[in-house]
Coordinates of C-alpha atoms and ligand atoms in Angstrom, one line a residue:
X109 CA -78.2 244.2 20.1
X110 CA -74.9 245.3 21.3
X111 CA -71.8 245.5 18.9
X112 CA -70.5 242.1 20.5
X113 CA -73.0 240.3 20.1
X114 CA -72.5 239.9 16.4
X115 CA -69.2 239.2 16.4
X116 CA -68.9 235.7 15.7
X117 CA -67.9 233.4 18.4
X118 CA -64.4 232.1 19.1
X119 CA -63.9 230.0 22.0
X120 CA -61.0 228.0 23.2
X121 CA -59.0 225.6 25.3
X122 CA -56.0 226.4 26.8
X123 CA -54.3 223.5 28.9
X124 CA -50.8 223.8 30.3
X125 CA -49.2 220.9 29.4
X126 CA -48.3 220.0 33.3
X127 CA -49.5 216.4 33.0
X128 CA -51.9 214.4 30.7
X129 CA -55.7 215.5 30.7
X130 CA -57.5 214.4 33.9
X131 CA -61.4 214.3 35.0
X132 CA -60.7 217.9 35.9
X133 CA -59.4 219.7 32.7
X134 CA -62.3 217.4 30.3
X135 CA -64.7 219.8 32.5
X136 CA -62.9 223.1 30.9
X137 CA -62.2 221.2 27.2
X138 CA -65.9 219.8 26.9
X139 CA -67.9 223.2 28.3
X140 CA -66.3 225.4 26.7
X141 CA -66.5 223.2 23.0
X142 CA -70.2 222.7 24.2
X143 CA -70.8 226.3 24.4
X144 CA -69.2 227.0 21.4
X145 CA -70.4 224.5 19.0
X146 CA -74.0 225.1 20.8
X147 CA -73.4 228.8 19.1
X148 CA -72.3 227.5 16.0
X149 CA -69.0 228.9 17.2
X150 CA -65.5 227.8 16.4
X151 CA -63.6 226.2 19.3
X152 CA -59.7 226.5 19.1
X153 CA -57.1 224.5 21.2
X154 CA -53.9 226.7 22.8
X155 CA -51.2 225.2 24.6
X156 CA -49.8 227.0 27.0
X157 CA -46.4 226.0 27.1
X158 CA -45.2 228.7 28.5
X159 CA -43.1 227.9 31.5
X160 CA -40.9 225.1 30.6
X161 CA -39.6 223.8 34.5
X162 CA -43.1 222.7 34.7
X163 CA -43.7 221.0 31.9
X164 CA -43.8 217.3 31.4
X165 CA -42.5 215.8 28.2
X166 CA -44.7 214.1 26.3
X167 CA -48.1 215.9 27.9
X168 CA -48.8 218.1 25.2
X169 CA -49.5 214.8 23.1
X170 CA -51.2 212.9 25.4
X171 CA -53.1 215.7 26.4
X172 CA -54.0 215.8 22.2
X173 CA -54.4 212.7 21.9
X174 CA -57.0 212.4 25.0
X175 CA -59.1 215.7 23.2
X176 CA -59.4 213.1 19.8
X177 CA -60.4 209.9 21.8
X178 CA -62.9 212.1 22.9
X179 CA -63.9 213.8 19.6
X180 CA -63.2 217.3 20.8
X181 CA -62.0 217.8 17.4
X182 CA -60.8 221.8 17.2
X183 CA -60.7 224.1 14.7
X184 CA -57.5 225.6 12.7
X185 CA -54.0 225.4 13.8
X186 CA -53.1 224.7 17.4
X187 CA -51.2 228.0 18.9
X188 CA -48.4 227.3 21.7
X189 CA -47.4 229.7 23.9
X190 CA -43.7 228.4 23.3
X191 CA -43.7 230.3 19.8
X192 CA -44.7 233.1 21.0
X193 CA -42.0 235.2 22.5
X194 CA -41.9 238.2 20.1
X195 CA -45.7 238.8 20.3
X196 CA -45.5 239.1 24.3
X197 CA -41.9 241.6 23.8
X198 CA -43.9 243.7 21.8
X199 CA -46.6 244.2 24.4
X200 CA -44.4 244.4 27.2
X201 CA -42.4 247.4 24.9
X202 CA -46.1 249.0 24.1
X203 CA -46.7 248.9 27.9
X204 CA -43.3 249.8 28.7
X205 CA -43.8 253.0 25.9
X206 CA -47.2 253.9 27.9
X207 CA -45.3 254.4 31.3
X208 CA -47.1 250.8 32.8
X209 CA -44.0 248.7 33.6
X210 CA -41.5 248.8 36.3
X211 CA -38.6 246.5 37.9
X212 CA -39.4 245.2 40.8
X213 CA -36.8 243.0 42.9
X214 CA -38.6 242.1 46.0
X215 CA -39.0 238.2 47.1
X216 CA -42.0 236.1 47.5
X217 CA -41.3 236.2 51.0
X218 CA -41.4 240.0 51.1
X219 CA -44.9 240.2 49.1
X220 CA -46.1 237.4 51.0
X221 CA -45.4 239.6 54.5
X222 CA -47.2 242.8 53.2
X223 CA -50.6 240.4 52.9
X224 CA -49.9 239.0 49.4
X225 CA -51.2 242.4 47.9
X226 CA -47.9 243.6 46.6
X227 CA -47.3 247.7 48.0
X228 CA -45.8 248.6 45.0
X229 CA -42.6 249.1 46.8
X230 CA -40.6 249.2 43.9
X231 CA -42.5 251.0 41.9
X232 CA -40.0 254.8 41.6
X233 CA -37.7 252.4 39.5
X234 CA -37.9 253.0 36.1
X235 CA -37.8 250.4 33.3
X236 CA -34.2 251.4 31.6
X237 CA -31.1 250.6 33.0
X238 CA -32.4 248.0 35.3
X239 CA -32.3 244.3 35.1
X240 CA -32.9 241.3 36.5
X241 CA -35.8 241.8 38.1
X242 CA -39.5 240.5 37.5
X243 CA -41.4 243.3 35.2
X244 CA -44.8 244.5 37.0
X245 CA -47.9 246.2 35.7
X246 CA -49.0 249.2 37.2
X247 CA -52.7 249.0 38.2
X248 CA -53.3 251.9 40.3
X249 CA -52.4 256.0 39.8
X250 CA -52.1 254.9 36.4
X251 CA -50.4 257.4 34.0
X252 CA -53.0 259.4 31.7
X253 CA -55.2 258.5 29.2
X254 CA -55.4 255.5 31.7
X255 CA -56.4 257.1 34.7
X256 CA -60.3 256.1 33.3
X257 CA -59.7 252.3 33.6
X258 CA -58.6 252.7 37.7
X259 CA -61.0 251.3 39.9
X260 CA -62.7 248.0 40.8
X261 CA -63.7 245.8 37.6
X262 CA -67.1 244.5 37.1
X263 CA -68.1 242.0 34.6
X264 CA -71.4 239.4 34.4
X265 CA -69.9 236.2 33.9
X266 CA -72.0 233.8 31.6
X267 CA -72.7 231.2 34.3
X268 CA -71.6 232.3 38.2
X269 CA -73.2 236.3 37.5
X270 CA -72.5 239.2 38.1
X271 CA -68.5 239.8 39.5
X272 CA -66.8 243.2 41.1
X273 CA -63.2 242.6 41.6
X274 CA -61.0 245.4 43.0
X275 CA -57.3 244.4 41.7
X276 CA -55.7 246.9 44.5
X277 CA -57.7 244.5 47.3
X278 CA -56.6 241.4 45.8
X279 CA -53.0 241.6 43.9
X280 CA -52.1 245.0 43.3
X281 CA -49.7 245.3 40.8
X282 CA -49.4 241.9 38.7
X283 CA -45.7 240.8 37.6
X284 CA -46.3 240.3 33.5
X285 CA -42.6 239.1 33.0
X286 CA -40.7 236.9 35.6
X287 CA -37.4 237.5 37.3
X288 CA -36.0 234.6 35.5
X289 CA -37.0 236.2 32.2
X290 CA -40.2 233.9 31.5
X291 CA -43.6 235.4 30.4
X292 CA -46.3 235.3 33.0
X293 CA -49.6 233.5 32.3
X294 CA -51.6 236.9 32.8
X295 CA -49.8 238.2 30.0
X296 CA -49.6 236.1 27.8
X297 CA -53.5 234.5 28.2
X298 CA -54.4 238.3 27.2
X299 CA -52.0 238.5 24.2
X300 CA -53.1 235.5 22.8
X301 CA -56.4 235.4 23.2
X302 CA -56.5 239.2 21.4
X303 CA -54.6 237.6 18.5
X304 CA -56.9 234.9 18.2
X305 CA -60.2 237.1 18.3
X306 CA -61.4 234.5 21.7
X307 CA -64.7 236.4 22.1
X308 CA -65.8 233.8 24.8
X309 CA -63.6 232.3 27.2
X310 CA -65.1 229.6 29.1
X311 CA -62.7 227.6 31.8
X312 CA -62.3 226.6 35.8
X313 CA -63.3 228.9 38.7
X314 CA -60.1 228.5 40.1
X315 CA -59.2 231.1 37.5
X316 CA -62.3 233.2 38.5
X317 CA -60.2 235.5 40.5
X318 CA -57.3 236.1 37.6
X319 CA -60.0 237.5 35.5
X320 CA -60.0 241.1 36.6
X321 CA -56.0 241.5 36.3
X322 CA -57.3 240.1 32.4
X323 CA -60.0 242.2 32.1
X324 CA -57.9 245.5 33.1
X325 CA -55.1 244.3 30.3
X326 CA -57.3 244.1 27.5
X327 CA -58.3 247.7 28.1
X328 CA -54.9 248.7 28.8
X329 CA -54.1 247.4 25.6
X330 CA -57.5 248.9 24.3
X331 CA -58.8 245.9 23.1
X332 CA -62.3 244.8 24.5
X333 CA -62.5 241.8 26.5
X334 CA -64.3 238.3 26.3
X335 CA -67.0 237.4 27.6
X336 CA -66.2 234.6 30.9
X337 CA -67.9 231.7 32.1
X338 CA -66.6 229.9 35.1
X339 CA -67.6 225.9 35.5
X340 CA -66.8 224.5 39.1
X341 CA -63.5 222.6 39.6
X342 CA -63.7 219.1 40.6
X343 CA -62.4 218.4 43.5
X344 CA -61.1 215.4 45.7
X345 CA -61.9 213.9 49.1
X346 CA -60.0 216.8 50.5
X347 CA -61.6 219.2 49.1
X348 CA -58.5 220.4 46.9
X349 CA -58.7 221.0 43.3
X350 CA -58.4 218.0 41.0
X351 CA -55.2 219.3 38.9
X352 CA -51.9 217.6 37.3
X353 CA -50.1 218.6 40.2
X354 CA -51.5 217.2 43.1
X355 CA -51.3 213.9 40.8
X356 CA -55.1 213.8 39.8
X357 CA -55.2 210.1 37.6
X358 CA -55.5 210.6 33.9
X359 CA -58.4 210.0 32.2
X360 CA -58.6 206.7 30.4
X361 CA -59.5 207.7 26.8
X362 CA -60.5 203.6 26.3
X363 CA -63.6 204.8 28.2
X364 CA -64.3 208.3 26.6
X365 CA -67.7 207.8 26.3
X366 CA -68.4 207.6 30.0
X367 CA -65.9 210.2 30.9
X368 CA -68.2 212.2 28.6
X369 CA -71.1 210.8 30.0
X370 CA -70.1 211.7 34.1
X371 CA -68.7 215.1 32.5
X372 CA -72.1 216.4 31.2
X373 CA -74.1 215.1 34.3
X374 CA -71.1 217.0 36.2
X375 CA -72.2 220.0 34.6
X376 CA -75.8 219.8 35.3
X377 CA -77.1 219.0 32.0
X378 CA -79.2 216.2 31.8
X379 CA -78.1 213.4 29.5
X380 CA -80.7 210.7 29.5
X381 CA -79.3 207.4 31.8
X382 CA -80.2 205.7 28.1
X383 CA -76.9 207.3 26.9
X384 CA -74.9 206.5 29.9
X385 CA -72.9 203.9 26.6
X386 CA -73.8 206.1 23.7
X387 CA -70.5 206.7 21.8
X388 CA -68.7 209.9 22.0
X389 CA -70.4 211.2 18.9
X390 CA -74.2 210.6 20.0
X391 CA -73.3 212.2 23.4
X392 CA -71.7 215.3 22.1
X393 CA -74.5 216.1 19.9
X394 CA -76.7 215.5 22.9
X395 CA -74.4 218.0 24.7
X396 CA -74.4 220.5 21.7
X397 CA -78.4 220.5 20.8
X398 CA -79.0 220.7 24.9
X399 CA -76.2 222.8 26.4
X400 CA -77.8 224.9 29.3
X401 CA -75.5 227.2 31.0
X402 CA -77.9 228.1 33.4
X403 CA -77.6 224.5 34.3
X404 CA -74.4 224.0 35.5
X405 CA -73.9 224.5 39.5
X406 CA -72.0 227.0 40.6
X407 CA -70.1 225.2 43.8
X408 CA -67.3 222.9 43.7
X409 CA -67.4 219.3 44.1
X410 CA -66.5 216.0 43.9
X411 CA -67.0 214.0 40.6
X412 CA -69.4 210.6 41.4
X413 CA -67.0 207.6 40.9
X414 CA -66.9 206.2 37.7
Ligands
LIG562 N1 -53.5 227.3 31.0 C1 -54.4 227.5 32.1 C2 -54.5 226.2 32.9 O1 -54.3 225.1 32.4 C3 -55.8 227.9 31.6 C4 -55.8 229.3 31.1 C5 -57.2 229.8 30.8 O2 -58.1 229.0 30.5 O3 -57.3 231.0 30.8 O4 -54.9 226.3 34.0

C-alpha cells in the first residue's frame, strides 16, 4: 500500500458562482460526492468566488440551494474563495522568496500571437520595484532545488488513464496573480485544496488540461498532489460545453429526482429504469452502494432530453 492510500479521503465541489447549477455542473457535484461517499469519504463544498466581474448575485444560493433539493448534503463549513486573500499573498510571497515569480506586462493579444504558449518574454524582470503587471510562475529553467520538478508531468487519472502533459508545449509560464490584482483560479484551486487536505479531486474534463500547471504547484509548494478523475462535460447540439455562460437552463430542483436519475445514467452507471421516480434519497444510495468509475465514458456528449 502506498502512503496515500491511507490517508483518508477528502473530496470536494468547487463551483464558481457564474450562474445557478445547470445539467452540467450536477455531473461534477454528484460524481465526485458519489465517489466520495462510495469511499466512506467526506465530500466538502468550495465556492470559488474568486473573480467578482463574473459573478452573478444571488448564484451562490441558488447554486446551494439546488445541491439540498438534491440531497448532496456536504460536510463541515463551506470555504469561499472570497475570504481567502491572505492565504493566496502568502503563497505568492513563498514563491516570490523561492525566485518563481516575475511581472509580466504583455497583452492577450501579444501571447495569443506567439501560439498562446507565452515565451516568457518578460521574464529578466524581477518581482520588486514593479507593478502593475499580472504575476507569472516560472515553469521552466527553474531556479534550484527546483530544477528536479522541470519536465513533462505525468499522472493516471482515476477514470480517462494515464496523462503526460508538457506545461512548456501547452501554457508555458502560467499568470498566478492578474494584472488587475485578482488571484488566478490555478492558484488559488491549489492553495485551497492543500488547506483543506482534498486527497481526490474529481470534476469536468474541460479542466483536464489545467491539471498539469496544478500538479507542478503542489510540488513547487512541496505538497503532494491529489489524485484526478475527469467525467465528460455535457454538451449541446453544437457541440459546446453546457456551462453558465453560454446560458445552459438551470436545473429545476422541483424534479431532482430525475435530474439525479439522467445524471447517473449520464455517467454510465446503471440505475435500474424501476428507479427512474425513486426519491433523491433511494437513488443516491443506489449511486453510492454502485458507483463504478470504470463506468463512466470517457467522450463528451449530449445529455438525453429529459
Ligand atoms: N470552479 C471551477 C469551475 O466551476 C472548478 C474548479 C475545480 O473543480 O478544480 O469550473
Amino acid at each position: 500500500m502506498t502512503a496515500s492510500s491511507h490517508k483518508a479521503y477528502i473530496g470536494r465541489f468547487a463551483p464558481s458562482p457564474t450562474g445557478p447549477l445547470h445539467f452540467g455542473s450536477l455531473l461534477a457535484a454528484l460524481a465526485s460526492y458519489l465517489d466520495a461517499r462510495a469511499r466512506n469519504g467526506r465530500w466538502l463544498v468550495r465556492v470559488e468566488d474568486l473573480d467578482p466581474p463574473r459573478e452573478v448575485p444571488g448564484a451562490t444560493d441558488a447554486i446551494l440551494r439546488s445541491l439540498e433539493s438534491h440531497h448532496l448534503f456536504w460536510d463541515g463549513d463551506i470555504l469561499f474563495q472570497s475570504q481567502r486573500d491572505s492565504a493566496y499573498s502568502e503563497t505568492l510571497n513563498r514563491l516570490d522568496r523561492a525566485g518563481l515569480l516575475y511581472y509580466c506586462y504583455c497583452t492577450r493579444r501579444e501571447v495569443a500571437a506567439a501560439g498562446g504558449v507565452y515565451p516568457g518574454t518578460c521574464r529578466h524582470r524581477s518581482m520588486a520595484g514593479s507593478g502593475a503587471g499580472a504575476l507569472r510562475l516560472k515553469t521552466t529553467d527553474l531556479p534550484s532545488p527546483y530544477t528536479r520538478l522541470e519536465g513533462p508531468i505525468e499522472f493516471e487519472d482515476v477514470i480517462v488513464g494515464h496523462q503526460q502533459q508538457d506545461i512548456a508545449e501547452t501554457t508555458g509560464d502560467f499568470i498566478v496573480r492578474r494584472k488587475d490584482g485578482l488571484f488566478a483560479y490555478q492558484l488559488a484551486v491549489v492553495v485551497d485544496d492543500i488547506a483543506q487536505g482534498v486527497t481526490h479531486v474529481i470534476r469536468g474534463s474541460d479542466l483536464l488540461h489545467a491539471t498539469a500547471a496544478q500538479i507542478l504547484l503542489f510540488r513547487l509548494l512541496g505538497a503532494s498532489e491529489p489524485r484526478y478523475g475527469h467525467i465528460p462535460v455535457a454538451v449541446n447540439e453544437q457541440g459546446q460545453k453546457l456551462s453558465k455562460q453560454q446560458g445552459a437552463s438551470p436545473l429545476d430542483d422541483s424534479r431532482a429526482g430525475e435530474n439525479l436519475f439522467r445524471a447517473l445514467r449520464f455517467l454510465g452507471q446503471a440505475v435500474p429504469d424501476a428507479l427512474q421516480h425513486a426519491s433523491c434519497p433511494d437513488l443516491l444510495r443506489w449511486g453510492v452502494a454502485n458507483w463504478d468509475r470504470g463506468q463512466i465514458p470517457r467522450a463528451s456528449s449530449r445529455p438525453a432530453s429529459a
